XYZ file of C-alpha atoms in Angstrom:
111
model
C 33.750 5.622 -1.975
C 32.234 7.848 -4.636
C 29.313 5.520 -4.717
C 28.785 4.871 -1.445
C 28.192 8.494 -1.207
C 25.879 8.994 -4.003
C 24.194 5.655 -2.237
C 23.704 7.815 0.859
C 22.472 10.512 -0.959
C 19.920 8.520 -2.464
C 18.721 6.925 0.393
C 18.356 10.567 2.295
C 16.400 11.920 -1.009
C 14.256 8.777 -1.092
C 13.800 9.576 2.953
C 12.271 12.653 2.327
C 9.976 11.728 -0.532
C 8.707 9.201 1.813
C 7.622 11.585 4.781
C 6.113 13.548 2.083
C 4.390 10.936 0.496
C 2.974 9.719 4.348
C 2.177 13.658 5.102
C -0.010 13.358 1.488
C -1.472 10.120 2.421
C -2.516 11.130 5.880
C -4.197 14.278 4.275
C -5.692 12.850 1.343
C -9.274 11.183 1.217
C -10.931 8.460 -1.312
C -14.197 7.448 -1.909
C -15.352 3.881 -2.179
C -19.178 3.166 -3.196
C -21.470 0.482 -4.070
C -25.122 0.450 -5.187
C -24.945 3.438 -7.890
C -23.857 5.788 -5.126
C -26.030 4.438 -2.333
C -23.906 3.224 -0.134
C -20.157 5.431 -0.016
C -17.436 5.546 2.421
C -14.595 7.605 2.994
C -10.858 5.982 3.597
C -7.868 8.615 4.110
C -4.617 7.053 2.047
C -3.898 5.493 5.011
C -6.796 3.097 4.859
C -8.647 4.859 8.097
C -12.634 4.833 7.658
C -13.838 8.205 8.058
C -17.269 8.354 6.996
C -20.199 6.314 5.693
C -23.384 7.670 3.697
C -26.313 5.400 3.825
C -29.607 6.331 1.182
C -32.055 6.072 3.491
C -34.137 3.781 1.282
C -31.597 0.811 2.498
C -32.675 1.865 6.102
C -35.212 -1.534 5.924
C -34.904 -4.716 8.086
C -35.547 -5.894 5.089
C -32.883 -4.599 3.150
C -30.259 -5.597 6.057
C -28.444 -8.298 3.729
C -28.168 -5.841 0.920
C -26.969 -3.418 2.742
C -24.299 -5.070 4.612
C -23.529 -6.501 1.245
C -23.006 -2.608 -0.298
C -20.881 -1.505 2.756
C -18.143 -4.571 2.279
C -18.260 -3.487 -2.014
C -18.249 -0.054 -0.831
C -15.209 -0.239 1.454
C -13.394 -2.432 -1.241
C -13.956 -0.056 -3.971
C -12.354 2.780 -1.667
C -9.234 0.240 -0.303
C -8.402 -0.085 -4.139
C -8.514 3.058 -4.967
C -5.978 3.990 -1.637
C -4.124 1.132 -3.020
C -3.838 2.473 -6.371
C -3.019 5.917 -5.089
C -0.494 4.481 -2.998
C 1.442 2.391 -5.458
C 1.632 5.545 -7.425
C 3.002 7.864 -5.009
C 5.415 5.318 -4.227
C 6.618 5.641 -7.950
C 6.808 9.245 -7.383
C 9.048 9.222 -4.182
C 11.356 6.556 -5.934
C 11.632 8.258 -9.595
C 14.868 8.710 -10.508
C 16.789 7.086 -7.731
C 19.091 4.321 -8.815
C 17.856 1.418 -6.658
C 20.387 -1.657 -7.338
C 17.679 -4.297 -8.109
C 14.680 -2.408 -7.965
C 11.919 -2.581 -5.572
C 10.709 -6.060 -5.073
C 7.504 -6.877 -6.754
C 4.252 -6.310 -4.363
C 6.397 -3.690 -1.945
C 4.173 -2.327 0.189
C 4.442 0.518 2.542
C 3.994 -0.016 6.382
C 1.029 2.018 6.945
């Protein structure tokens, strides 16, 4: 029974670290860009677009394709970053607890 309980205790630690970990993510914001800087985005860690900054040099019918082009880079630089940012808080909020078997490779959160 001894480790049953220190099971439970784990689990309610690890429960905690996780609503702090989704209060952090909710608050936190990362930039994504493309074209040295002329197209940038803004993603909180839970992957929510919050703003865009266009130069206004790409503001060209002309230069439609390249910017549609920069937004997609852009918004993929930023999701890698929350993706980065994510796996390591998720390393935070389980250091230290004695998972039997680990996580599973690519775990990933549900938000």
């Amino acid at each position: 029974m001894k480790n049953l309980g220190n099971m439970l205790k784990q689990a309610q630690q690890m429960q905690a670290r996780m609503q702090e970990m989704q209060a952090k993510l909710e608050a936190t914001e990362v930039e994504g860009q493309a074209g040295a800087g002329m197209v940038k985005l803004s993603l909180t860690g839970k992957g929510d677009l919050k703003r865009v900054t266009i130069d206004p040099s790409l503001m060209t019918a002309d230069d439609r394709e390249v910017l549609e082009d920069l937004l997609v880079a852009a918004h993929a630089d930023a999701k890698q970053k929350v993706e980065a940012m994510m796996a390591e808080e998720m390393q935070k909020a389980t250091a230290g607890l004695n998972i039997p078997g680990g996580l599973p490779g690519g775990f990933k959160l549900p938000f």
